[in-house]
Amino acid sequence: MGKLLSGRNILIMGVRNKWSIAWGIAQAAHREGANLIFTYLGEREKEELKKLTADMGTLHAYPCDVSSDEDIERLFGRIKTEFGVLHGLVHAIAFAKSEDLKDSFLNTSREGFRVAMDISAYSMVAVCRHAAQLMTEGGSIITLTYRGSIKVMPGYNVMGVAKAALEASVRYAAYELGSSNIRVNSLSAGPIKTLSAKGVKNFSDILGIVEERSPLKRNVTLEDLGKTAVYLLSDLSSGVTGEVIFVDSGYNNMGL
Ligand code: NAD
Ligand code: IMJ
């Protein structure tokens, strides 16, 4: 079989370092022949991207803070000028204030709730709208979610609410973009030790529970996520849209 993503322009948002899920997906898409375009949040992430992509050829990377409408508009303007067409988009971005990811969910402030929803859910709606304009040959958009959207994970708190909004946004976006042959899906990852999981209380216990109780008896890897992302970004998933695909060693199916 030929490479699954050759000739496809794919925008990857959310690489922070080599542990980032977005980086796992970027590597898998690169192996399948995709032309990768990256966004980064700040200078530190830009330097990290330069190092990570050193053997991938020319780096196409643009700054984008998704809390800024101007950044988002500028980003897609530049992609339109430099690439014309977009075939894929990976949204792997989430943020909540650290004080809202511990202790009491009910103590979430109005501002903390707004920030989590803005960066972790609304940003997907905004980038879908802009990306769709450039997906003139059809396309595939994916985002990353977590089972804390449907079940209570102590400490995940306002992020669980934001992920529920994100998953619902995926369904509405999929409905609107279907007639343009643009598919929108989310990939629900099991726990992975990234910077976004650092500092989570009892994280190694959580990893241990998945290893012990999941059908596959192991935790998922960046490669597992990368391969499913390739499936969702490629024509292999041509009939799939609006879905939440679990890549969690099957853990979500367990009752006990
Ligand atoms: P990560 O920290 O490597 O990635 C998070 C990214 O969000 C970073 O690149 C950061 O720069 C970016 N970001 C934060 N605020 C931003 C803003 N205002 N504008 C632009 N970018 C911004 O961690 P990760 O675990 O790879 O997270 C990627 C996605 O995967 C997130 O949506 C997360 O919720 C999801 N996820 C993670 C896990 C896990 O266990 N690590 C499990 C399921 C889902
Ligand atoms: C995050 C918090 C609490 C419990 C958690 C997580 N569990 C897992 C995560 C069990 C797996 C990681 N995850 C799925 C996330 O979506 C993380 C998002 C996140 C993490 C941070 C940490 C640093 C910070 N803000 C954050 N915002 C979002 O300041």
Short mmCIF file of C-alpha atoms and ligand atoms in Angstrom, two decimals:
data_model
loop_
_atom_site.label_atom_id
_atom_site.label_comp_id
_atom_site.label_asym_id
_atom_site.label_seq_id
_atom_site.Cartn_x
_atom_site.Cartn_y
_atom_site.Cartn_z
CA MET A 1 0.00 0.00 0.00
CA GLY A 2 1.25 3.51 -0.81
CA LYS A 3 1.67 6.11 1.88
CA LEU A 4 -1.68 7.07 3.38
CA LEU A 5 -1.19 10.84 3.63
CA SER A 6 1.14 11.68 0.74
CA GLY A 7 0.56 15.10 -0.76
CA ARG A 8 -1.73 16.12 2.12
CA ASN A 9 -1.19 19.44 3.88
CA ILE A 10 -1.83 18.84 7.57
CA LEU A 11 -1.81 21.51 10.26
CA ILE A 12 -0.67 20.32 13.70
CA MET A 13 -1.57 22.55 16.67
CA GLY A 14 -0.25 21.72 20.15
CA VAL A 15 3.34 20.46 20.01
CA ARG A 16 5.08 21.60 23.20
CA ASN A 17 7.83 18.99 23.53
CA LYS A 18 8.72 15.40 22.61
CA TRP A 19 6.10 14.02 25.01
CA SER A 20 3.24 15.97 23.42
CA ILE A 21 0.45 13.92 21.87
CA ALA A 22 0.57 16.33 18.92
CA TRP A 23 4.20 15.33 18.35
CA GLY A 24 3.29 11.63 18.37
CA ILE A 25 0.66 12.37 15.73
CA ALA A 26 3.06 14.55 13.71
CA GLN A 27 5.63 11.73 13.55
CA ALA A 28 3.03 9.20 12.40
CA ALA A 29 1.66 11.60 9.76
CA HIS A 30 5.20 12.37 8.56
CA ARG A 31 5.87 8.63 8.12
CA GLU A 32 2.77 8.50 5.90
CA GLY A 33 4.08 11.26 3.64
CA ALA A 34 2.09 14.30 4.91
CA ASN A 35 3.34 17.87 4.43
CA LEU A 36 3.27 19.17 7.97
CA ILE A 37 2.51 22.71 9.08
CA PHE A 38 2.87 23.50 12.78
CA THR A 39 1.66 26.16 15.18
CA TYR A 40 3.41 27.03 18.42
CA LEU A 41 2.36 29.01 21.48
CA GLY A 42 5.56 30.89 22.37
CA GLU A 43 9.27 31.17 21.63
CA ARG A 44 10.12 28.21 23.88
CA GLU A 45 7.81 25.93 21.89
CA LYS A 46 9.21 27.31 18.62
CA GLU A 47 12.76 26.36 19.65
CA GLU A 48 11.51 22.92 20.72
CA LEU A 49 9.82 22.44 17.32
CA LYS A 50 13.06 23.38 15.52
CA LYS A 51 14.93 20.69 17.42
CA LEU A 52 12.24 18.04 17.00
CA THR A 53 11.80 18.54 13.26
CA ALA A 54 15.52 18.95 12.42
CA ASP A 55 15.51 15.86 10.16
CA MET A 56 12.11 16.50 8.57
CA GLY A 57 13.15 19.10 5.98
CA THR A 58 11.93 22.70 5.88
CA LEU A 59 9.98 23.67 8.99
CA HIS A 60 6.70 25.45 8.36
CA ALA A 61 5.72 26.88 11.74
CA TYR A 62 3.52 29.82 12.73
CA PRO A 63 2.73 31.34 16.10
CA CYS A 64 -0.83 30.99 17.37
CA ASP A 65 -2.30 31.65 20.77
CA VAL A 66 -5.84 30.31 20.35
CA SER A 67 -7.21 32.78 22.88
CA SER A 68 -6.60 35.48 20.25
CA ASP A 69 -8.94 35.90 17.25
CA GLU A 70 -6.23 37.95 15.51
CA ASP A 71 -3.69 35.13 15.87
CA ILE A 72 -6.13 32.62 14.42
CA GLU A 73 -7.04 34.88 11.49
CA ARG A 74 -3.39 35.68 10.75
CA LEU A 75 -2.48 31.98 10.89
CA PHE A 76 -5.07 30.85 8.34
CA GLY A 77 -4.33 33.87 6.13
CA ARG A 78 -0.69 32.80 5.95
CA ILE A 79 -1.57 29.16 5.29
CA LYS A 80 -3.89 30.23 2.47
CA THR A 81 -1.12 32.31 0.87
CA GLU A 82 1.63 29.74 1.29
CA PHE A 83 -0.22 26.43 0.78
CA GLY A 84 -3.62 27.29 -0.74
CA VAL A 85 -5.30 24.05 0.29
CA LEU A 86 -5.50 22.29 3.65
CA HIS A 87 -6.43 18.59 3.94
CA GLY A 88 -6.08 17.91 7.66
CA LEU A 89 -6.03 19.60 11.05
CA VAL A 90 -4.98 18.26 14.44
CA HIS A 91 -6.17 20.29 17.45
CA ALA A 92 -4.29 19.06 20.55
CA ILE A 93 -4.70 22.04 22.87
CA ALA A 94 -6.18 22.35 26.34
CA PHE A 95 -5.72 24.69 29.25
CA ALA A 96 -7.35 25.41 32.59
CA LYS A 97 -5.94 27.43 35.49
CA SER A 98 -3.96 25.13 37.76
CA GLU A 99 -6.02 26.22 40.78
CA ASP A 100 -9.10 24.78 39.02
CA LEU A 101 -7.56 21.32 38.57
CA LYS A 102 -7.43 20.40 42.20
CA ASP A 103 -9.73 20.41 45.18
CA SER A 104 -13.31 21.48 44.67
CA PHE A 105 -15.03 21.68 41.28
CA LEU A 106 -17.73 23.86 42.85
CA ASN A 107 -15.11 26.46 43.71
CA THR A 108 -14.31 27.07 40.02
CA SER A 109 -14.38 30.82 39.46
CA ARG A 110 -16.31 32.47 36.62
CA GLU A 111 -12.97 33.46 35.05
CA GLY A 112 -11.50 29.96 35.48
CA PHE A 113 -14.57 28.43 33.83
CA ARG A 114 -14.30 30.92 30.95
CA VAL A 115 -10.59 30.27 30.38
CA ALA A 116 -11.00 26.47 30.31
CA MET A 117 -13.95 26.70 27.90
CA ASP A 118 -12.26 29.31 25.68
CA ILE A 119 -8.93 27.57 25.19
CA SER A 120 -10.05 23.94 25.40
CA ALA A 121 -13.40 24.03 23.56
CA TYR A 122 -14.17 27.31 21.74
CA SER A 123 -10.75 27.27 20.06
CA MET A 124 -11.79 24.08 18.23
CA VAL A 125 -14.91 25.81 16.88
CA ALA A 126 -12.87 28.80 15.68
CA VAL A 127 -10.14 26.75 13.99
CA CYS A 128 -12.73 24.45 12.35
CA ARG A 129 -14.45 27.48 10.83
CA HIS A 130 -11.21 28.87 9.40
CA ALA A 131 -9.75 25.52 8.33
CA ALA A 132 -12.95 24.58 6.49
CA GLN A 133 -12.48 27.59 4.18
CA LEU A 134 -9.17 26.10 3.02
CA MET A 135 -10.37 22.46 2.80
CA THR A 136 -11.61 22.88 -0.75
CA GLU A 137 -10.75 19.27 -1.64
CA GLY A 138 -12.49 17.83 1.46
CA GLY A 139 -10.66 17.21 4.71
CA SER A 140 -10.37 15.66 8.13
CA ILE A 141 -10.21 17.50 11.46
CA ILE A 142 -9.38 15.81 14.76
CA THR A 143 -9.16 16.95 18.36
CA LEU A 144 -8.05 15.27 21.56
CA THR A 145 -10.43 14.55 24.41
CA TYR A 146 -10.51 12.59 27.67
CA ARG A 147 -13.09 10.37 29.34
CA GLY A 148 -13.37 12.94 32.14
CA SER A 149 -16.03 14.48 29.82
CA ILE A 150 -18.52 11.70 30.62
CA LYS A 151 -17.33 10.23 33.93
CA VAL A 152 -16.07 11.93 37.07
CA MET A 153 -12.28 11.89 37.33
CA PRO A 154 -11.43 13.53 40.66
CA GLY A 155 -9.41 16.69 40.02
CA TYR A 156 -10.20 16.93 36.30
CA ASN A 157 -13.05 19.24 37.29
CA VAL A 158 -13.67 22.13 34.88
CA MET A 159 -11.60 20.38 32.19
CA GLY A 160 -14.22 17.60 32.20
CA VAL A 161 -16.90 20.20 31.51
CA ALA A 162 -14.78 21.74 28.74
CA LYS A 163 -14.18 18.31 27.14
CA ALA A 164 -17.95 17.64 27.19
CA ALA A 165 -18.41 20.94 25.30
CA LEU A 166 -15.58 19.98 22.94
CA GLU A 167 -17.16 16.61 22.10
CA ALA A 168 -20.54 18.23 21.47
CA SER A 169 -18.84 20.86 19.29
CA VAL A 170 -17.30 18.04 17.23
CA ARG A 171 -20.77 16.62 16.54
CA TYR A 172 -22.22 19.99 15.48
CA ALA A 173 -19.17 20.84 13.35
CA ALA A 174 -19.34 17.39 11.72
CA TYR A 175 -22.99 18.01 10.84
CA GLU A 176 -22.30 21.40 9.25
CA LEU A 177 -19.15 20.42 7.38
CA GLY A 178 -20.31 17.01 6.13
CA SER A 179 -21.71 18.40 2.88
CA SER A 180 -18.24 19.84 2.11
CA ASN A 181 -16.78 16.34 2.62
CA ILE A 182 -14.97 17.54 5.73
CA ARG A 183 -15.02 15.03 8.59
CA VAL A 184 -14.62 16.02 12.25
CA ASN A 185 -13.79 13.52 14.99
CA SER A 186 -12.26 13.33 18.43
CA LEU A 187 -9.77 10.88 19.76
CA SER A 188 -10.23 10.06 23.45
CA ALA A 189 -6.80 9.17 24.80
CA GLY A 190 -6.02 7.15 27.87
CA PRO A 191 -3.69 8.83 30.40
CA ILE A 192 -0.24 9.66 28.99
CA LYS A 193 2.63 11.27 30.85
CA THR A 194 2.87 14.63 29.04
CA LEU A 195 3.52 18.08 30.49
CA SER A 196 -0.28 18.50 30.76
CA ALA A 197 -0.38 15.48 33.07
CA LYS A 198 2.59 16.56 35.14
CA GLY A 199 1.65 17.50 38.65
CA VAL A 200 -1.62 15.59 38.49
CA LYS A 201 -2.07 14.07 41.92
CA ASN A 202 -1.67 10.26 41.92
CA PHE A 203 -0.95 10.16 38.16
CA SER A 204 1.25 7.07 38.49
CA ASP A 205 -1.57 5.34 40.41
CA ILE A 206 -3.89 6.17 37.49
CA LEU A 207 -1.39 4.67 35.02
CA GLY A 208 -1.18 1.59 37.28
CA ILE A 209 -4.96 1.13 37.31
CA VAL A 210 -5.11 1.17 33.48
CA GLU A 211 -2.26 -1.35 33.32
CA GLU A 212 -4.00 -3.64 35.78
CA ARG A 213 -7.63 -3.39 34.63
CA SER A 214 -7.76 -2.46 30.94
CA PRO A 215 -8.41 -5.22 28.39
CA LEU A 216 -4.96 -4.68 26.83
CA LYS A 217 -3.27 -4.62 30.28
CA ARG A 218 -1.03 -1.70 29.35
CA ASN A 219 -1.04 2.06 28.96
CA VAL A 220 -1.29 3.69 25.54
CA THR A 221 1.70 5.23 23.78
CA LEU A 222 2.21 8.18 21.45
CA GLU A 223 2.53 5.55 18.66
CA ASP A 224 -0.93 4.14 19.46
CA LEU A 225 -2.41 7.65 19.23
CA GLY A 226 -0.39 8.49 16.10
CA LYS A 227 -1.64 5.42 14.24
CA THR A 228 -5.30 6.07 15.05
CA ALA A 229 -4.82 9.71 14.07
CA VAL A 230 -3.46 8.57 10.68
CA TYR A 231 -6.58 6.43 10.23
CA LEU A 232 -8.82 9.42 11.06
CA LEU A 233 -6.84 11.83 8.86
CA SER A 234 -6.71 9.46 5.91
CA ASP A 235 -9.25 8.03 3.50
CA LEU A 236 -9.32 4.83 5.57
CA SER A 237 -11.96 6.52 7.76
CA SER A 238 -13.95 8.02 4.84
CA GLY A 239 -17.32 7.09 6.40
CA VAL A 240 -16.55 8.22 9.95
CA THR A 241 -17.53 11.65 11.30
CA GLY A 242 -18.78 13.22 14.53
CA GLU A 243 -17.31 10.35 16.57
CA VAL A 244 -15.36 9.94 19.77
CA ILE A 245 -12.79 7.19 19.12
CA PHE A 246 -11.26 5.77 22.31
CA VAL A 247 -7.56 4.96 22.25
CA ASP A 248 -7.28 3.83 25.85
CA SER A 249 -6.45 0.09 25.82
CA GLY A 250 -10.22 -0.49 26.06
CA TYR A 251 -10.37 0.84 29.63
CA ASN A 252 -13.60 2.80 29.02
CA ASN A 253 -15.52 -0.43 28.50
CA MET A 254 -14.86 -1.78 31.97
CA GLY A 255 -17.46 -1.66 34.75
CA LEU A 256 -14.98 -2.57 37.43
P1 NAD B 1 0.91 19.09 26.09
O1 NAD B 1 1.10 19.96 27.30
O2 NAD B 1 2.11 18.54 25.46
O3 NAD B 1 0.03 19.82 25.00
C1 NAD B 1 -0.89 20.85 25.29
C2 NAD B 1 -0.66 21.94 24.27
O4 NAD B 1 -1.61 22.99 24.44
C3 NAD B 1 0.74 22.58 24.40
O5 NAD B 1 1.43 22.48 23.17
C4 NAD B 1 0.44 24.05 24.71
O6 NAD B 1 1.37 24.93 24.13
C5 NAD B 1 -0.94 24.18 24.05
N1 NAD B 1 -1.67 25.36 24.51
C6 NAD B 1 -2.11 25.68 25.77
N2 NAD B 1 -2.70 26.90 25.77
C7 NAD B 1 -2.66 27.35 24.48
C8 NAD B 1 -3.10 28.53 23.82
N3 NAD B 1 -3.70 29.52 24.50
N4 NAD B 1 -2.89 28.66 22.49
C9 NAD B 1 -2.27 27.67 21.80
N5 NAD B 1 -1.81 26.53 22.34
C10 NAD B 1 -2.01 26.38 23.67
O7 NAD B 1 -0.05 17.90 26.63
P2 NAD B 1 -0.86 16.77 25.84
O8 NAD B 1 -1.20 15.77 26.89
O9 NAD B 1 -0.15 16.37 24.62
O10 NAD B 1 -2.22 17.53 25.47
C11 NAD B 1 -2.75 17.55 24.16
C12 NAD B 1 -4.25 17.28 24.18
O11 NAD B 1 -4.47 15.94 24.58
C13 NAD B 1 -5.06 18.15 25.14
O12 NAD B 1 -6.27 18.51 24.52
C14 NAD B 1 -5.33 17.21 26.29
O13 NAD B 1 -6.50 17.57 26.99
C15 NAD B 1 -5.50 15.92 25.53
N6 NAD B 1 -5.41 14.69 26.34
C16 NAD B 1 -4.31 14.43 27.10
C17 NAD B 1 -4.25 13.25 27.83
C18 NAD B 1 -3.07 12.93 28.71
O14 NAD B 1 -3.18 12.05 29.59
N7 NAD B 1 -1.92 13.55 28.52
C19 NAD B 1 -5.32 12.33 27.79
C20 NAD B 1 -6.42 12.64 26.98
C21 NAD B 1 -6.46 13.81 26.25
C1 IMJ B 2 -5.46 16.69 34.37
C2 IMJ B 2 -5.93 17.15 35.60
C3 IMJ B 2 -6.48 16.28 36.55
C4 IMJ B 2 -6.57 14.92 36.29
C5 IMJ B 2 -6.09 14.46 35.07
C6 IMJ B 2 -5.53 15.33 34.09
N1 IMJ B 2 -6.02 13.18 34.52
C7 IMJ B 2 -5.46 13.23 33.28
C8 IMJ B 2 -5.11 14.57 32.98
C9 IMJ B 2 -6.48 11.98 35.24
C10 IMJ B 2 -5.24 12.04 32.40
C11 IMJ B 2 -4.48 15.06 31.70
N2 IMJ B 2 -5.52 15.53 30.73
C12 IMJ B 2 -6.40 14.51 30.18
C13 IMJ B 2 -5.71 16.86 30.37
O1 IMJ B 2 -6.58 17.12 29.54
C14 IMJ B 2 -4.93 17.95 30.97
C15 IMJ B 2 -5.25 19.26 30.76
C16 IMJ B 2 -4.63 20.36 31.44
C17 IMJ B 2 -3.51 20.25 32.26
C18 IMJ B 2 -2.98 21.38 32.90
C19 IMJ B 2 -1.82 21.30 33.84
C20 IMJ B 2 -1.13 22.62 34.04
C21 IMJ B 2 -2.03 23.83 33.99
N3 IMJ B 2 -3.18 23.77 33.28
C22 IMJ B 2 -3.62 22.62 32.68
N4 IMJ B 2 -4.70 22.71 31.86
C23 IMJ B 2 -5.19 21.61 31.25
O2 IMJ B 2 -1.69 24.88 34.57
#
